Coordinates of C-alpha atoms and ligand atoms in Angstrom, one line a residue:
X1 CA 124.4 107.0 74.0
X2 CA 124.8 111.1 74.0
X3 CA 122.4 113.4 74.7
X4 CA 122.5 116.9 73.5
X5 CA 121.1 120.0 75.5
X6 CA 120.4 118.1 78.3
X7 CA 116.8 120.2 79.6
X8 CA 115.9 120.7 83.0
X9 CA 112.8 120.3 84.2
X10 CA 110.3 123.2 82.4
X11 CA 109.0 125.2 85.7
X12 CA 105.3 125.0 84.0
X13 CA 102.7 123.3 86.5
X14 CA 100.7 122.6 84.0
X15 CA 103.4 119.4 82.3
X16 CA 100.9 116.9 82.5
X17 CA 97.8 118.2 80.2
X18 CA 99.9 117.4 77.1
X19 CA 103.1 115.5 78.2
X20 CA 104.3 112.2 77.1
X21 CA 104.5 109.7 79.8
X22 CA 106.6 106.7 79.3
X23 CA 105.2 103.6 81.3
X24 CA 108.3 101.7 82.9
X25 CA 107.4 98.3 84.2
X26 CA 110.1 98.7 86.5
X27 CA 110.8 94.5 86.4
X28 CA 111.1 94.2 83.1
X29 CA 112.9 97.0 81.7
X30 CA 116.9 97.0 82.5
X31 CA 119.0 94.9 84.7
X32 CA 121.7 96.6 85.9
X33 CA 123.4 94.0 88.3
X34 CA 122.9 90.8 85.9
X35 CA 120.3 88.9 88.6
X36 CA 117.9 88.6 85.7
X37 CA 115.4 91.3 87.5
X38 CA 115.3 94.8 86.1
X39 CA 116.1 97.6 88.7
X40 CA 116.1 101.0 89.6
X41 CA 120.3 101.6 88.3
X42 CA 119.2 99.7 85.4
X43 CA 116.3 102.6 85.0
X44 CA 118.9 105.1 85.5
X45 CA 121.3 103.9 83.3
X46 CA 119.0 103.9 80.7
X47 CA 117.7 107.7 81.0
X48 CA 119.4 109.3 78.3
X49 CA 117.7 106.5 75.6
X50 CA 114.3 107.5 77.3
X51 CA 115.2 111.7 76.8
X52 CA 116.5 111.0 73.4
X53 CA 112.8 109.1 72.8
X54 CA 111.5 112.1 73.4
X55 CA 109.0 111.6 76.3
X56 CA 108.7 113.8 79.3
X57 CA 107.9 111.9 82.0
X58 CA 108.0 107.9 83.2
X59 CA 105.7 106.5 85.4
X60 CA 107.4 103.6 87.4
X61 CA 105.1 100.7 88.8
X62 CA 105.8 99.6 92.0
X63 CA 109.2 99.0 93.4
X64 CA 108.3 99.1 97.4
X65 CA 109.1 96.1 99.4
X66 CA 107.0 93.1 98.5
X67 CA 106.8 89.5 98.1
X68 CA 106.1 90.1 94.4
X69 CA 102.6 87.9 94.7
X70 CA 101.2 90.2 92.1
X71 CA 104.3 92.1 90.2
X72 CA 104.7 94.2 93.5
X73 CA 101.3 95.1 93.5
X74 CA 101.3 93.6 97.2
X75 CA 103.2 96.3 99.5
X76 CA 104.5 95.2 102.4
X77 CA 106.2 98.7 103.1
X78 CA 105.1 101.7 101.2
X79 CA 108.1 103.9 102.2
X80 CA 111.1 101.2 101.3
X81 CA 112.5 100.0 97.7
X82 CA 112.6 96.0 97.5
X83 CA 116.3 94.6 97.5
X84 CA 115.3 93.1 94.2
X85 CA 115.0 96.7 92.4
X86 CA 117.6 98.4 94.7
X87 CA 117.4 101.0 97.5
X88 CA 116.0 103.6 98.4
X89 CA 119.8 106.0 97.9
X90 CA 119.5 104.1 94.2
X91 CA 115.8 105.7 93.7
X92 CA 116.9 109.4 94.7
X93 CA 120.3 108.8 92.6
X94 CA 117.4 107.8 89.4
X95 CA 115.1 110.8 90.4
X96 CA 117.5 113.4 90.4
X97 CA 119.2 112.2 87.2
X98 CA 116.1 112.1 85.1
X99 CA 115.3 115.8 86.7
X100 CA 118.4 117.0 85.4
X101 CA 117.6 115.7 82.0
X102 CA 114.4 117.1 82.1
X103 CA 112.3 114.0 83.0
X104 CA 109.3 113.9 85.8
X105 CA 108.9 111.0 87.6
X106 CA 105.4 109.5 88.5
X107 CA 105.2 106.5 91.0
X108 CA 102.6 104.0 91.7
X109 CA 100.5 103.8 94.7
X110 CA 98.8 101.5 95.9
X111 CA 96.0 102.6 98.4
X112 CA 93.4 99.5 98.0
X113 CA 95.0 96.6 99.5
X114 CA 98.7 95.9 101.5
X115 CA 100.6 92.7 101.1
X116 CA 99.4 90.1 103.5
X117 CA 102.9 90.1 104.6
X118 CA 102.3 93.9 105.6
X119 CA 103.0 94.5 109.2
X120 CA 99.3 95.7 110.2
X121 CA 98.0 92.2 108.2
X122 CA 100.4 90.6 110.3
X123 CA 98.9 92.1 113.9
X124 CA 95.7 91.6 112.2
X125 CA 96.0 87.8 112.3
X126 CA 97.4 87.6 115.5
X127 CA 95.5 90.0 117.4
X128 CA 92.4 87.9 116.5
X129 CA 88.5 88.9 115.6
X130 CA 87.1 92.1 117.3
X131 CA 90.3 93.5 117.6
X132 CA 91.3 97.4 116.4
X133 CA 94.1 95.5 114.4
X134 CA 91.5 93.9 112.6
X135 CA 89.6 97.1 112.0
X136 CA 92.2 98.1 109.3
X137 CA 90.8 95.7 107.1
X138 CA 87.4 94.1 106.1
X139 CA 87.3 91.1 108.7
X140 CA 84.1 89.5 108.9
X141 CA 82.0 86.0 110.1
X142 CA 80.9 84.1 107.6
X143 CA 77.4 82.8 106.8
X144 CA 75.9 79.5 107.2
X145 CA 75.8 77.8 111.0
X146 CA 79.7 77.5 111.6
X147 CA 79.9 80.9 109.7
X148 CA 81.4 78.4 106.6
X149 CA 80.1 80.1 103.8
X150 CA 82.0 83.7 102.5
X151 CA 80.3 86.5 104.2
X152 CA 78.7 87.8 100.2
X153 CA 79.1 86.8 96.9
X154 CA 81.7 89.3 95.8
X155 CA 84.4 87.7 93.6
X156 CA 88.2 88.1 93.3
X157 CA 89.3 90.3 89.9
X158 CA 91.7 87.5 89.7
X159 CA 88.7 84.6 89.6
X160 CA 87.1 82.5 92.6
X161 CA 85.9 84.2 95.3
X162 CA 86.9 87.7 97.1
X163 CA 87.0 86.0 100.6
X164 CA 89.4 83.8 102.8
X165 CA 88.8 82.4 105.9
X166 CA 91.5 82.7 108.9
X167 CA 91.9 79.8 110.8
X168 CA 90.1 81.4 113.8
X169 CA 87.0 81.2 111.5
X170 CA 86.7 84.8 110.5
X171 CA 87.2 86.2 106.7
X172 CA 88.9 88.7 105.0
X173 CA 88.2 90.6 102.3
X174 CA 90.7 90.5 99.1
X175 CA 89.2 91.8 95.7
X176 CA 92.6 90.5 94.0
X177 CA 94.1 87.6 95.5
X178 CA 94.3 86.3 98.7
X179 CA 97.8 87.8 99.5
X180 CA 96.5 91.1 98.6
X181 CA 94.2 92.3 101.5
X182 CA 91.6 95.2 101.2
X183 CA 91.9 98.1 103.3
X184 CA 89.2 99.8 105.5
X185 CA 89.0 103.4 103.8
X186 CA 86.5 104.3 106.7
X187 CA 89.6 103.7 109.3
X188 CA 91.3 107.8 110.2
X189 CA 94.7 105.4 110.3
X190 CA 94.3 104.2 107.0
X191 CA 93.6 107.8 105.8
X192 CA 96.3 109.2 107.9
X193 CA 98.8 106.5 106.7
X194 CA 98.7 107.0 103.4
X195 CA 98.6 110.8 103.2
X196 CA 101.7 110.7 104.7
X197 CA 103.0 107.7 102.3
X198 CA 102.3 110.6 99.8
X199 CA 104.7 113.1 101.6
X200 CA 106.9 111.0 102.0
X201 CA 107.4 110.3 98.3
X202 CA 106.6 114.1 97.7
X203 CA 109.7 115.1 99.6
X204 CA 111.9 113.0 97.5
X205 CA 111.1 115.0 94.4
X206 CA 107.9 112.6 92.8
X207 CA 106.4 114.4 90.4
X208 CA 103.2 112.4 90.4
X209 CA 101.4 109.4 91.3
X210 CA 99.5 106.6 89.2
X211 CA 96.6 105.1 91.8
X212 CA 96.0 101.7 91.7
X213 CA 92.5 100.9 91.6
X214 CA 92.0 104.6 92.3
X215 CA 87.8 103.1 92.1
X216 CA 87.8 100.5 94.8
X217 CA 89.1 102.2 98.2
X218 CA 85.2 102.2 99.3
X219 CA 82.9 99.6 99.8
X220 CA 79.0 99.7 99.9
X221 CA 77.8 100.5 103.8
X222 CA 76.6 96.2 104.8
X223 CA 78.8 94.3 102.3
X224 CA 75.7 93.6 99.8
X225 CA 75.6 91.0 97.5
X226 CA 75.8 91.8 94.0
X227 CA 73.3 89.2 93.2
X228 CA 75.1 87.2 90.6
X229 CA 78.3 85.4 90.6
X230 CA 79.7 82.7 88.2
X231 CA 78.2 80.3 90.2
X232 CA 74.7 81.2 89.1
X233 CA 75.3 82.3 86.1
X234 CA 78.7 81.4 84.8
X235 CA 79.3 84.8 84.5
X236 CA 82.3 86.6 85.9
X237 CA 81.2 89.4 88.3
X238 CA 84.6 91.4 86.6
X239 CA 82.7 91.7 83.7
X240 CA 80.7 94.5 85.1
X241 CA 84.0 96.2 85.3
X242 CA 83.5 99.4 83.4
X243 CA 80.0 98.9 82.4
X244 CA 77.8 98.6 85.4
X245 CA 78.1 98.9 89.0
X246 CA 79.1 96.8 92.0
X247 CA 78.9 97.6 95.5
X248 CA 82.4 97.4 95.7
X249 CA 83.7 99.9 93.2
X250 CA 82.9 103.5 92.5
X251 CA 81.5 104.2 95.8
X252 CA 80.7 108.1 96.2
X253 CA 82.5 108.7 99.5
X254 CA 85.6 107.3 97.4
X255 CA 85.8 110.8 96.6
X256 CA 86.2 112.3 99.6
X257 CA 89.6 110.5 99.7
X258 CA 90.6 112.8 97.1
X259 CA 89.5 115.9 98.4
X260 CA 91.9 115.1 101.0
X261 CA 94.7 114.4 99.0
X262 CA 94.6 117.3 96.4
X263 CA 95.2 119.8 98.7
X264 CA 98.4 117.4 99.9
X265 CA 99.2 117.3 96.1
X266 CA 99.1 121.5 95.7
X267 CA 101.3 122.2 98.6
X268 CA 104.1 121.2 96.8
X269 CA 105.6 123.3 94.2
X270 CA 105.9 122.3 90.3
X271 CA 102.7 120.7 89.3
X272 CA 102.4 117.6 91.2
X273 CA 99.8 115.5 89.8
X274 CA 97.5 112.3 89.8
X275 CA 96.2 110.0 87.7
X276 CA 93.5 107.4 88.3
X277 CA 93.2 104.3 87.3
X278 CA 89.8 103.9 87.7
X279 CA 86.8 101.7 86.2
X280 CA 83.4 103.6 86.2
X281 CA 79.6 102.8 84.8
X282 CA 79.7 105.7 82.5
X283 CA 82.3 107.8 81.4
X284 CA 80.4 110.7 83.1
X285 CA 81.1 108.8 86.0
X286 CA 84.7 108.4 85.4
X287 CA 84.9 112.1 84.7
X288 CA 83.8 112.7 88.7
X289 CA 87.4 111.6 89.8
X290 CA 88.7 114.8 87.8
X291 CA 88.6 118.5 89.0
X292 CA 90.3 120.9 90.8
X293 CA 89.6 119.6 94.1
X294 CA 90.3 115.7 93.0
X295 CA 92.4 113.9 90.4
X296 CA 94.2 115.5 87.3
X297 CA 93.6 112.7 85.1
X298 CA 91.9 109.4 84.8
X299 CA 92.9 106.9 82.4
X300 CA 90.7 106.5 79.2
X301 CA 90.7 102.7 78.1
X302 CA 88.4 102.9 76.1
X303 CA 90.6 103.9 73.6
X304 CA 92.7 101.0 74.6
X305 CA 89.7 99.6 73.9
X306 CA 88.8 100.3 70.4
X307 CA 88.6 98.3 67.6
X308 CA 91.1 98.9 64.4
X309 CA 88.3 100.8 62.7
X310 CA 87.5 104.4 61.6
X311 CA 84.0 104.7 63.5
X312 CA 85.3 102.4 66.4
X313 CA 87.9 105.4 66.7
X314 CA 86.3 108.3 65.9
X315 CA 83.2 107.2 68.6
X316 CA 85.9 107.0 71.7
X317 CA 87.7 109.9 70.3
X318 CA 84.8 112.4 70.5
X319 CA 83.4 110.4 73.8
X320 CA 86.6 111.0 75.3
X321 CA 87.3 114.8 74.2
X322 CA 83.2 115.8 75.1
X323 CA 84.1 114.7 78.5
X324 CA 87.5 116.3 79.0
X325 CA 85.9 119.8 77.9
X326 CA 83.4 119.3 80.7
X327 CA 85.7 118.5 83.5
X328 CA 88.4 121.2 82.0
X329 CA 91.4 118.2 82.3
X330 CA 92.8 116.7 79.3
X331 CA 92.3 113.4 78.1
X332 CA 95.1 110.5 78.7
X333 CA 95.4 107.9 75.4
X334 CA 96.5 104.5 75.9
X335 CA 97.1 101.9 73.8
X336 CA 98.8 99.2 75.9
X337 CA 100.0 98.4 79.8
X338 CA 101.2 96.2 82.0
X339 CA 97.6 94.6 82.2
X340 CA 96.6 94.3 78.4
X341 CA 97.4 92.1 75.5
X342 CA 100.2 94.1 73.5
X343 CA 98.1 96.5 70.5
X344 CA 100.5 94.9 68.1
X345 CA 98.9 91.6 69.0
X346 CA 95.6 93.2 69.9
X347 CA 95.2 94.5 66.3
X348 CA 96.2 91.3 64.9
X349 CA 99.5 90.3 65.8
X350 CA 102.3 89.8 62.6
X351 CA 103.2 92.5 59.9
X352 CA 99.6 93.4 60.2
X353 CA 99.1 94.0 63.9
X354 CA 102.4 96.0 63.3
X355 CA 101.2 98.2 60.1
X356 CA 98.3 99.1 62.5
X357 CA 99.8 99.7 65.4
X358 CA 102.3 102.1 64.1
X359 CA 99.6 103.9 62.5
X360 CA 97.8 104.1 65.8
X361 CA 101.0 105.6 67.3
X362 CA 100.9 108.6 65.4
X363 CA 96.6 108.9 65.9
X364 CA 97.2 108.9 69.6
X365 CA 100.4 111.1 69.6
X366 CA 98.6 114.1 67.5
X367 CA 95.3 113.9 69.9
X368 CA 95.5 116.6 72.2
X369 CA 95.8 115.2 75.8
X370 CA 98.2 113.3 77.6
X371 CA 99.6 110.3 75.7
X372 CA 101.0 106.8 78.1
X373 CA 103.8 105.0 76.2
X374 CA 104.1 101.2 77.8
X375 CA 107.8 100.5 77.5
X376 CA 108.5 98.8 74.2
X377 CA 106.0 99.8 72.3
X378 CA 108.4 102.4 70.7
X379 CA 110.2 99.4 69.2
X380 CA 106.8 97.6 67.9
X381 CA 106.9 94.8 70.3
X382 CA 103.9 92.0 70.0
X383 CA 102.4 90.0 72.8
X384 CA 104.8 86.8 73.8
X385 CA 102.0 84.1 73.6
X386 CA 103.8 80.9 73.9
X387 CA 105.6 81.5 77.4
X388 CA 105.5 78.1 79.0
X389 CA 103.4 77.7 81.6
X390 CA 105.2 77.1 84.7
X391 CA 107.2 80.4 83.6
X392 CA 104.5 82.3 84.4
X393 CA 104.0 84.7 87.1
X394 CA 100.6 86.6 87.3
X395 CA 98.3 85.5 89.8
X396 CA 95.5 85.6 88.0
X397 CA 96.9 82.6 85.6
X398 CA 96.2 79.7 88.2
X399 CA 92.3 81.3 88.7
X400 CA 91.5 81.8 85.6
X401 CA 94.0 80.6 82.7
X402 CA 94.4 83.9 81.8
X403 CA 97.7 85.6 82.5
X404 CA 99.2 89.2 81.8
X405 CA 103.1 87.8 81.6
X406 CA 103.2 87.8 77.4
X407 CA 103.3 92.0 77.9
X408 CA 106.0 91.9 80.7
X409 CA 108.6 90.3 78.8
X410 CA 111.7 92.0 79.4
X411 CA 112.9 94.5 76.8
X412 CA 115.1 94.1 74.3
X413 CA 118.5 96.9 74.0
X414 CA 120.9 94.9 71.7
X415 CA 122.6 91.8 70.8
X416 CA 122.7 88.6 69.3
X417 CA 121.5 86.8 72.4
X418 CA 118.6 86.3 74.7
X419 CA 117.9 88.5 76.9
X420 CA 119.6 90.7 74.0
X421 CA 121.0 93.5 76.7
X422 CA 118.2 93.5 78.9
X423 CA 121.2 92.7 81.7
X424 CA 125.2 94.0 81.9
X425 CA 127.3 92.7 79.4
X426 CA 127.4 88.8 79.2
X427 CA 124.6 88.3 81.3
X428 CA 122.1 85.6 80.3
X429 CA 119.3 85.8 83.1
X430 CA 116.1 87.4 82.6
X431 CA 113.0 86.3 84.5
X432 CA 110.5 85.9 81.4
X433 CA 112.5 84.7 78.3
X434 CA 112.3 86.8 75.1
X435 CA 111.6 85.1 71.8
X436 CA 114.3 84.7 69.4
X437 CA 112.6 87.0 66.8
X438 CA 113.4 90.2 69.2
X439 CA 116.7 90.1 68.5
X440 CA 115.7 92.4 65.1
X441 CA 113.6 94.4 67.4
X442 CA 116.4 95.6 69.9
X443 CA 116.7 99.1 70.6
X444 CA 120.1 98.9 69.0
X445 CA 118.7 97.2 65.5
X446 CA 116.4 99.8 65.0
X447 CA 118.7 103.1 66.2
X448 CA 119.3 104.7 63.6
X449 CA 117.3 103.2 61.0
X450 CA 115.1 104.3 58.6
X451 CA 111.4 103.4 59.1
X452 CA 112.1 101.2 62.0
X453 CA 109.5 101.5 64.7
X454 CA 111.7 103.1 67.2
X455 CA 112.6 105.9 64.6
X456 CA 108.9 106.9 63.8
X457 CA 108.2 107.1 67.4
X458 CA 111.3 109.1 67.8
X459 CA 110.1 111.3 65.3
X460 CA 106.0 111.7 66.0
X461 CA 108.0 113.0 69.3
X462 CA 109.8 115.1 68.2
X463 CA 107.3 116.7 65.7
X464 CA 104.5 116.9 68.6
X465 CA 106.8 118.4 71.3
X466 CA 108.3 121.4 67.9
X467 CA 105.0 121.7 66.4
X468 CA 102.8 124.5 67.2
X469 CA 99.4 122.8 66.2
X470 CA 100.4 120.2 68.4
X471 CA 101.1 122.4 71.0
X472 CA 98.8 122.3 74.2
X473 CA 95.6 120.4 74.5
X474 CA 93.4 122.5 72.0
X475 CA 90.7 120.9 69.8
X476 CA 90.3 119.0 66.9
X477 CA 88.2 119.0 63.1
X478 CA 87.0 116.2 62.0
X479 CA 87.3 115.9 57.8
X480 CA 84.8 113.7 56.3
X481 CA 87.4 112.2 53.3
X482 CA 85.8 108.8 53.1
X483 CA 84.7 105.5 54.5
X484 CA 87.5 103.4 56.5
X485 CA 89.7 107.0 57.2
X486 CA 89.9 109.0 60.1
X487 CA 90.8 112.3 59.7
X488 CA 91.3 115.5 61.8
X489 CA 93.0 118.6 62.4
X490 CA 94.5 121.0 64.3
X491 CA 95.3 124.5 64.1
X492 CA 98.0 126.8 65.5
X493 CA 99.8 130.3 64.5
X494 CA 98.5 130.1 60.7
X495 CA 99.7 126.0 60.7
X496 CA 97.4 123.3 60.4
X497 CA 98.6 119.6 61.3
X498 CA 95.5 116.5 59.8
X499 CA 96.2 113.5 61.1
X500 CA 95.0 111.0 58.5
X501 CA 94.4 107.2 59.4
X502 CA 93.3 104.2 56.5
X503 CA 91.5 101.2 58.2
X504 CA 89.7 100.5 55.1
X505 CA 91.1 98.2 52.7
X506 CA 93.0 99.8 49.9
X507 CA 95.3 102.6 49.4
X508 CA 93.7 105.6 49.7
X509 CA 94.6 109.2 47.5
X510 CA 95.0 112.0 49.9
X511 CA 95.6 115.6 48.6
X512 CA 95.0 119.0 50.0
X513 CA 96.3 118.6 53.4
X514 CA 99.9 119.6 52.5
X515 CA 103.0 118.1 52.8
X516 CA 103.5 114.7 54.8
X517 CA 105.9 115.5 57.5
X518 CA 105.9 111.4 59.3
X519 CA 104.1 108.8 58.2
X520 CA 104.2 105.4 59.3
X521 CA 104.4 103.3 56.0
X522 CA 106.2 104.7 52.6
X523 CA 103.9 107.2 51.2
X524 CA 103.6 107.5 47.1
X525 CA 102.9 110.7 45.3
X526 CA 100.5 110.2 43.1
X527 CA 99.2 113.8 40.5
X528 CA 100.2 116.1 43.6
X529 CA 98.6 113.9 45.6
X530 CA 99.8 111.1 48.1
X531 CA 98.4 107.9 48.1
X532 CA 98.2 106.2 51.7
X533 CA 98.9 102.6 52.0
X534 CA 96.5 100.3 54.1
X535 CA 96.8 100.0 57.8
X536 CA 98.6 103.5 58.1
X537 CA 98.6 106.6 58.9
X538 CA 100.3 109.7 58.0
X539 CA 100.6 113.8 59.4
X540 CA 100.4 116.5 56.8
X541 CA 101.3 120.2 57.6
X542 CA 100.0 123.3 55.8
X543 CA 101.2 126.5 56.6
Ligands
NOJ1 C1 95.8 97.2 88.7 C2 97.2 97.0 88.3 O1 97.5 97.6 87.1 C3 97.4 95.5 88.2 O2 98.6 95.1 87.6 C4 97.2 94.9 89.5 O3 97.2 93.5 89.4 C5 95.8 95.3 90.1 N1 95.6 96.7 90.0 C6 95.8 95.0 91.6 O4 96.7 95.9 92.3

């Protein structure tokens, strides 16, 4: 694939208050070496498809060395690639290819918990209870007369409890699963370790970092229980996630952290930036992680969140916008990530989960803000619900029957054949399989194509980054036009841009907002007018 005009990197510090971010789950999205595992090459190799999308920056999840428990998600060095995805010569070979196309690069960290094959785990279980190696994490006795029962009620994320016992009796704390220890945030060498894991990724040119459960580092002074559990009341603790609060998330101190680590951030030149993913009470709350002293962005799920509905929309929308005026950062849409059921599937999975997702597309991509893109979205990919059991991966699956492997299915490029170019040429590996039916939903089966998913994406892109209404993260209008539509504007140099959404159901007349300029169904003109088809949504421009 050609690229023309190659860019480089824009010198404005500001990138990330309107860029597009393109979410690569580094695993899963191009195997350059045919072992079925995509890789950092395989990232490289495919930058010019990613410019020619039209994003402006990826964020990669992790790639450090790890035993791959959780997806990499369990570090066992920060400062090292795993052989699986490459080295670490492979990762400045990607970073300075996608600068020179005019791509930032954001990594993942992951400041909450190490691998339990991490070497200060490792001292930690040999150097036994009361010792400083043990300090580093949340060791602690156990209740009952042997000290048999887990030292509070706190539950894993992943299901079952947030506690294993050592065999010298002690317990350790592990708010995901057992492999993935917490950290002591109240230990300087904790601190100290990962301000320099920062720099060190800093120096090689990252651009930014996405913090894993940026939320958690803290934990309530004495370990308190939360006081219910799903032994009591068959009620998963998680569920609290994001709507009320647990004394081991959202802790105020957790702040302090990044106080410390802005200042790290702003030392280097060219905008270097942070986002949070974070899980807070309120959204007020959620907004505390954002200033000019702290984070640059937090992730918004509630968006993710919505339901395919006008006023389910509309309610985030202004939600998410009243808070990003207060804190003076921009808002970050999602619709879908590593975590979460595909919105194609979420929306109701078929030709009308795909109507509606499209259409949600170009909602998200003409708020202002910062928009994250999860890697084959742009081609309309659903949910892979029928992976066989024993294929899958995520933790989580054996606790709780729930698994996030259906939206990690490697992507599809081209071909005839499973994995359909997800490896080098004639390789037939890939560590999730893709369904047969993605073979018309290749990269290369919709390049090119008129109406294909890829294409609109490609041009909502384009029109967002070109447009000066879309330019820069100023407000919106909301147009009252009718019950089931979503409507707003925005305004630039004499140009207005309305964004016009149909959840209701039947084709709707839409007239005195100009000429269409993308829409994500076939628009018909109707008296001067154009009539917009259910599930879909459409831009008009008026100059
Ligand atoms: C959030 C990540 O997105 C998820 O994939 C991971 O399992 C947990 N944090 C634990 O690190």
């Amino acid at each position: 694939m050609t690229v023309s005009n190659p860019s480089p990197l824009t010198s404005d510090a500001d990138w990330w208050r309107s860029a597009v971010v393109y979410q690569v789950y580094v695993r899963s999205f191009a195997d350059s070496n045919g072992d079925g595992i995509g890789d950092l090459q395989g990232i490289r190799e495919r930058l010019p498809y990613l410019r020619e999308l039209g994003v402006d920056a990826l964020w990669l999840t992790p790639f450090y060395t790890s035993p791959m428990v959780d997806g990499g998600y369990d570090v066992a060095d920060y400062r090292d690639v795993d052989p699986m995805f490459g080295t670490l010569g492979d990762f400045e070979a990607m970073i300075t290819d996608a600068h020179a196309l005019g791509l930032r690069i954001i990594v993942d960290i992951v400041p909450n918990h190490t691998s339990d094959r991490h070497p200060w785990f490792q001292a930690a279980l040999a150097a036994g209870p009361g010792s400083a190696e043990r300090e580093r994490y949340l060791f602690a006795d156990g209740k009952g007369e042997h000290g048999e029962q887990p030292p509070n009620d706190w539950e894993s994320i992943f299901g079952g409890p947030a506690w294993t016992r050592v065999p010298d009796g002690q317990w350790y704390l592990h708010l995901f699963d057992p492999a993935q220890p917490d950290l002591n945030w109240r230990h300087p060498q904790v601190r100290a370790e990962f301000e320099d894991v920062l720099r060190f990724w800093l120096d090689r040119g990252v651009d930014g970092f996405r913090i894993d459960v940026a939320h958690g580092m803290i934990k309530a002074e004495g370990l308190p229980d939360v006081g219910f559990s799903s032994m009591t009341t068959g009620r998963r603790q998680s569920e609290l996630l994001g709507k009320g609060r647990l004394p081991y998330f959202d802790q105020d101190e957790v702040h302090d952290i990044y106080r410390a680590w802005r200042p790290i951030l702003d030392s280097y030149p060219g905008g270097r930036m942070a986002v949070a993913e974070a899980w807070a009470e309120t959204p007020q709350r959620l907004a505390r992680y954002i200033g000019p002293d702290e984070l640059h962005q937090a992730f918004s799920f509630d968006f993710l969140d919505a339901t395919w509905s006008a006023d389910s929309f509309r309610k985030v929308v202004d939600t998410a916008l009243a808070e990003s005026t207060i804190v003076g950062a921009p808002t970050t849409w999602v619709l879908s990530n590593h975590d979460r059921q595909r919105h194609v599937t979420r929306y109701g999975d078929g030709d009308v989960g795909l109507r509606r997702a499209r259409a949600a597309a170009l909602l998200m991509l003409a708020l202002p803000g910062c928009a994250y893109l999860y890697q084959g979205e742009e081609l309309g990919l659903p949910e892979v619900l029928d992976l066989p059991d024993e294929l899958r991966q995520d933790p989580a699956f054996l606790r709780t029957g729930e698994s996030r492997d259906g939206c990690r299915v490697p992507i599809p490029w081209s071909g005839d054949l499973a994995p359909y170019g997800f490896g080098p040429a004639g390789s037939e590996l890939s560590w999730l399989p893709a369904p047969t039916t993605w073979r018309a939903l290749s990269v290369a089966a919709q390049a090119g194509v008129p109406g294909s998913t890829l294409e609109l994406y490609r041009a909502a892109l384009r029109i967002r980054h070109q447009h000066p209404a879309l330019a820069g993260t100023g407000g919106i209008t909301w147009q009252e036009i009718g019950p089931g539509l979503l409507a707003f504007s925005r305004h630039a140099d004499g140009s207005t841009l309305t964004c016009v959404v149909n959840t209701g159901d039947s084709a709707v007349r839409v007239d005195g907002h100009g000429t269409p300029i993308v829409a994500s169904e076939a628009l018909t003109e109707q008296d001067g007018g154009h009539l917009l088809p259910v599930d879909s949504a459409a831009w008009f421009e008026r100059r």
